[in-house]
Amino acid sequence: MRDDAHADGRVVEHGETAATPGHASGTPALVGVVLGLAFAALYLLAVRTDAGQRLDDEALAATASLWDAAVPVTRLVRAALPLLLAAVVLVPLARAVGARAWRRLAAAALVVGVSALGSQLLKHVLLDRPDLGHQAIPENSYPSGHVAAVTALCVAVVLLWPGGASRAVVAGWSVVALVAGAANVVSFAHRPADVLGSLLLVGAVTGATWWALRLGDVPPVSVRRRPPVRAP
């Protein structure tokens, strides 16, 4: 089937909706930079200072004790969410492949890959936690790789949502990411700062990816509709 060419040189493949042309906005890049700086500032305050470590560990202990009865459930949620999301994302991914939404597919892959691998690299190689006498969790746990992976998968689903994600869809998947964060704290797997740091990290990666790939100029994944059946 032929592609539709526009007067400004853009080519829209069959089944896609044309995006409104425009210059790449620097706003996503600015948001990414701000979130990246917030990630670094949180690390310096919550991990590298005595007061930060103490408050973070106290918050972890208080949260875990408050929801002690829910620990078995939160551990199940923590273990199941990444697997469930990996399966869920296959549906919009398949639609995006069918619609040839290559730039959105690349953006989703970048957000998930950079966030998941970057969080592990930061936690185990680049960042350390000085022993200041607050060791509720003995090793460095900033940021949470688990929360980063789950949040990045939620972002991928939103990026690939057929027809474009509404505010309700974005809010729904944001709640899933927050549930993952809460489950990690309640199950005593991560400190609150680890969870917040992961959210900031994924936000920074998403902002940078949106700007680099100019997703503001890219249409949402098209929704294929069956042609009406003509009466004989």
Short mmCIF file of C-alpha atoms in Angstrom, two decimals:
data_model
loop_
_atom_site.label_atom_id
_atom_site.label_comp_id
_atom_site.label_asym_id
_atom_site.label_seq_id
_atom_site.Cartn_x
_atom_site.Cartn_y
_atom_site.Cartn_z
CA MET A 1 0.00 0.00 0.00
CA ARG A 2 1.30 3.45 -0.83
CA ASP A 3 2.42 6.03 1.68
CA ASP A 4 0.81 9.46 1.80
CA ALA A 5 3.19 12.33 1.08
CA HIS A 6 2.56 15.81 2.41
CA ALA A 7 3.54 19.13 0.94
CA ASP A 8 6.17 19.70 3.62
CA GLY A 9 7.93 16.47 2.71
CA ARG A 10 6.65 14.33 5.56
CA VAL A 11 5.62 10.80 4.70
CA VAL A 12 2.96 9.08 6.74
CA GLU A 13 2.70 5.35 6.40
CA HIS A 14 -0.58 3.64 5.79
CA GLY A 15 -2.71 3.46 8.91
CA GLU A 16 -0.90 6.27 10.77
CA THR A 17 -2.12 9.73 11.63
CA ALA A 18 -0.04 12.71 10.65
CA ALA A 19 1.55 14.64 13.49
CA THR A 20 1.49 18.38 13.54
CA PRO A 21 4.85 19.62 12.27
CA GLY A 22 6.91 21.83 14.51
CA HIS A 23 10.31 22.54 15.92
CA ALA A 24 11.74 20.22 18.56
CA SER A 25 10.90 21.68 21.95
CA GLY A 26 13.62 21.95 24.55
CA THR A 27 11.13 21.45 27.39
CA PRO A 28 11.57 17.64 27.65
CA ALA A 29 15.35 18.10 27.73
CA LEU A 30 15.00 20.70 30.49
CA VAL A 31 12.72 18.38 32.46
CA GLY A 32 15.24 15.58 32.03
CA VAL A 33 18.09 17.76 33.27
CA VAL A 34 16.10 18.96 36.29
CA LEU A 35 15.12 15.40 37.23
CA GLY A 36 18.70 14.22 36.75
CA LEU A 37 19.96 16.97 39.06
CA ALA A 38 17.26 16.04 41.59
CA PHE A 39 18.46 12.42 41.41
CA ALA A 40 22.03 13.52 42.18
CA ALA A 41 20.93 15.87 44.96
CA LEU A 42 18.84 13.15 46.61
CA TYR A 43 21.84 10.80 46.53
CA LEU A 44 24.10 13.40 48.14
CA LEU A 45 21.56 14.20 50.87
CA ALA A 46 19.99 10.81 51.63
CA VAL A 47 23.02 8.56 51.12
CA ARG A 48 26.13 10.66 51.73
CA THR A 49 25.07 12.51 54.91
CA ASP A 50 24.51 11.25 58.45
CA ALA A 51 21.16 13.02 58.80
CA GLY A 52 19.99 11.73 55.45
CA GLN A 53 20.87 8.13 56.21
CA ARG A 54 19.24 8.32 59.63
CA LEU A 55 15.98 9.79 58.33
CA ASP A 56 15.85 7.34 55.44
CA ASP A 57 16.37 4.32 57.68
CA GLU A 58 13.85 5.63 60.22
CA ALA A 59 11.28 6.08 57.47
CA LEU A 60 11.98 2.54 56.25
CA ALA A 61 11.56 1.08 59.74
CA ALA A 62 8.37 3.04 60.41
CA THR A 63 6.79 2.08 57.10
CA ALA A 64 7.74 -1.58 57.40
CA SER A 65 6.41 -1.83 60.97
CA LEU A 66 3.20 0.05 60.13
CA TRP A 67 2.36 -2.39 57.34
CA ASP A 68 3.97 -5.48 58.86
CA ALA A 69 0.95 -7.68 58.15
CA ALA A 70 1.08 -6.75 54.46
CA VAL A 71 4.69 -7.87 53.95
CA PRO A 72 3.80 -11.28 52.38
CA VAL A 73 1.46 -9.56 49.93
CA THR A 74 3.94 -6.83 49.04
CA ARG A 75 6.67 -9.40 48.45
CA LEU A 76 4.35 -11.21 46.04
CA VAL A 77 3.51 -7.94 44.29
CA ARG A 78 7.19 -7.05 44.09
CA ALA A 79 8.04 -10.38 42.48
CA ALA A 80 5.08 -10.51 40.09
CA LEU A 81 4.92 -6.95 38.76
CA PRO A 82 7.95 -7.02 36.44
CA LEU A 83 6.82 -10.30 34.87
CA LEU A 84 3.24 -9.11 34.44
CA LEU A 85 4.33 -5.81 32.92
CA ALA A 86 6.77 -7.52 30.56
CA ALA A 87 3.84 -9.58 29.29
CA VAL A 88 1.44 -6.62 29.11
CA VAL A 89 3.85 -4.47 27.10
CA LEU A 90 3.92 -7.11 24.36
CA VAL A 91 0.40 -6.12 23.29
CA PRO A 92 1.06 -2.43 22.47
CA LEU A 93 4.50 -3.43 21.19
CA ALA A 94 2.93 -5.76 18.62
CA ARG A 95 0.50 -3.02 17.56
CA ALA A 96 3.36 -0.55 17.22
CA VAL A 97 5.32 -2.97 15.05
CA GLY A 98 2.25 -3.49 12.86
CA ALA A 99 1.82 0.29 12.54
CA ARG A 100 5.55 0.71 11.82
CA ALA A 101 5.87 3.23 14.63
CA TRP A 102 9.62 2.77 14.68
CA ARG A 103 10.55 5.94 16.53
CA ARG A 104 8.14 5.22 19.35
CA LEU A 105 9.43 1.66 19.52
CA ALA A 106 12.98 2.99 19.72
CA ALA A 107 11.96 5.40 22.47
CA ALA A 108 10.32 2.63 24.51
CA ALA A 109 13.38 0.40 24.10
CA LEU A 110 15.72 3.22 25.13
CA VAL A 111 13.71 4.15 28.22
CA VAL A 112 13.53 0.54 29.42
CA GLY A 113 17.11 -0.38 28.53
CA VAL A 114 18.84 2.74 29.83
CA SER A 115 16.73 2.88 33.00
CA ALA A 116 17.12 -0.80 33.91
CA LEU A 117 20.80 -1.12 33.07
CA GLY A 118 21.65 2.38 34.30
CA SER A 119 20.10 1.78 37.71
CA GLN A 120 22.17 -1.37 38.18
CA LEU A 121 25.35 0.35 37.03
CA LEU A 122 24.76 3.27 39.36
CA LYS A 123 23.90 1.11 42.35
CA HIS A 124 26.65 -1.50 42.05
CA VAL A 125 29.51 0.36 40.34
CA LEU A 126 29.30 4.15 40.29
CA LEU A 127 27.67 5.00 43.63
CA ASP A 128 28.60 3.87 47.11
CA ARG A 129 27.15 4.26 50.59
CA PRO A 130 29.52 5.33 53.37
CA ASP A 131 29.11 3.55 56.70
CA LEU A 132 27.83 6.28 59.01
CA GLY A 133 26.24 3.93 61.51
CA HIS A 134 22.86 3.60 59.79
CA GLN A 135 22.72 0.22 58.10
CA ALA A 136 19.15 -1.03 58.06
CA ILE A 137 20.15 -2.44 54.67
CA PRO A 138 23.92 -3.03 54.78
CA GLU A 139 24.85 -2.45 51.13
CA ASN A 140 24.17 0.52 48.88
CA SER A 141 20.65 0.21 47.52
CA TYR A 142 20.34 3.55 45.69
CA PRO A 143 18.59 3.57 43.25
CA SER A 144 16.19 0.62 43.18
CA GLY A 145 16.73 -1.38 40.01
CA HIS A 146 13.40 -3.13 40.54
CA VAL A 147 11.40 0.10 40.71
CA ALA A 148 13.36 1.57 37.79
CA ALA A 149 12.52 -1.44 35.61
CA VAL A 150 8.83 -1.44 36.54
CA THR A 151 8.49 2.32 36.05
CA ALA A 152 10.30 2.17 32.70
CA LEU A 153 7.95 -0.58 31.52
CA CYS A 154 4.99 1.59 32.52
CA VAL A 155 6.46 4.45 30.47
CA ALA A 156 6.93 2.08 27.53
CA VAL A 157 3.27 1.06 27.65
CA VAL A 158 2.22 4.73 27.67
CA LEU A 159 4.54 5.58 24.75
CA LEU A 160 3.13 2.71 22.68
CA TRP A 161 -0.52 3.11 23.69
CA PRO A 162 -2.68 2.86 20.55
CA GLY A 163 -4.20 6.18 19.60
CA GLY A 164 -2.16 8.00 22.23
CA ALA A 165 -2.41 7.69 25.99
CA SER A 166 -5.10 9.79 27.67
CA ARG A 167 -4.57 11.44 31.05
CA ALA A 168 -6.50 8.60 32.66
CA VAL A 169 -4.17 6.02 31.08
CA VAL A 170 -1.09 7.95 32.21
CA ALA A 171 -2.53 8.26 35.72
CA GLY A 172 -3.33 4.55 35.84
CA TRP A 173 0.18 3.46 34.90
CA SER A 174 1.63 6.04 37.29
CA VAL A 175 -0.30 4.33 40.07
CA VAL A 176 1.24 0.99 39.05
CA ALA A 177 4.72 2.50 39.38
CA LEU A 178 3.84 3.94 42.79
CA VAL A 179 2.50 0.57 43.94
CA ALA A 180 5.80 -1.02 42.92
CA GLY A 181 7.67 1.59 44.94
CA ALA A 182 5.49 1.11 48.01
CA ALA A 183 5.82 -2.67 47.80
CA ASN A 184 9.61 -2.37 47.82
CA VAL A 185 9.60 -0.23 50.96
CA VAL A 186 6.97 -2.20 52.87
CA SER A 187 8.72 -5.49 52.11
CA PHE A 188 11.96 -3.99 53.49
CA ALA A 189 13.74 -4.42 50.15
CA HIS A 190 14.52 -0.72 49.59
CA ARG A 191 14.66 2.54 51.46
CA PRO A 192 12.21 5.33 50.50
CA ALA A 193 15.06 7.34 48.93
CA ASP A 194 15.91 4.39 46.67
CA VAL A 195 12.37 4.37 45.31
CA LEU A 196 12.22 8.13 44.80
CA GLY A 197 15.64 8.04 43.14
CA SER A 198 14.45 5.42 40.68
CA LEU A 199 11.40 7.49 39.74
CA LEU A 200 13.62 10.52 39.17
CA LEU A 201 16.06 8.45 37.10
CA VAL A 202 13.36 7.08 34.79
CA GLY A 203 11.85 10.54 34.49
CA ALA A 204 15.23 11.97 33.47
CA VAL A 205 15.78 9.20 30.91
CA THR A 206 12.27 9.67 29.51
CA GLY A 207 12.72 13.42 29.15
CA ALA A 208 16.06 13.01 27.42
CA THR A 209 14.68 10.32 25.10
CA TRP A 210 11.61 12.38 24.22
CA TRP A 211 13.83 15.32 23.28
CA ALA A 212 16.49 13.29 21.43
CA LEU A 213 13.97 11.42 19.27
CA ARG A 214 11.65 14.45 18.88
CA LEU A 215 8.61 12.47 19.95
CA GLY A 216 6.55 15.65 19.99
CA ASP A 217 6.62 15.50 16.19
CA VAL A 218 5.72 11.80 16.07
CA PRO A 219 2.07 10.67 15.82
CA PRO A 220 0.70 8.12 18.30
CA VAL A 221 0.51 4.49 17.30
CA SER A 222 -2.41 4.18 14.91
CA VAL A 223 -5.52 2.21 15.74
CA ARG A 224 -6.45 0.03 12.82
CA ARG A 225 -10.16 -0.13 12.17
CA ARG A 226 -11.86 -2.66 10.00
CA PRO A 227 -13.41 -1.16 6.88
CA PRO A 228 -17.21 -1.11 6.91
CA VAL A 229 -18.86 -4.11 5.35
CA ARG A 230 -20.70 -3.15 2.20
CA ALA A 231 -24.10 -4.58 1.63
CA PRO A 232 -24.22 -6.97 -1.34
#
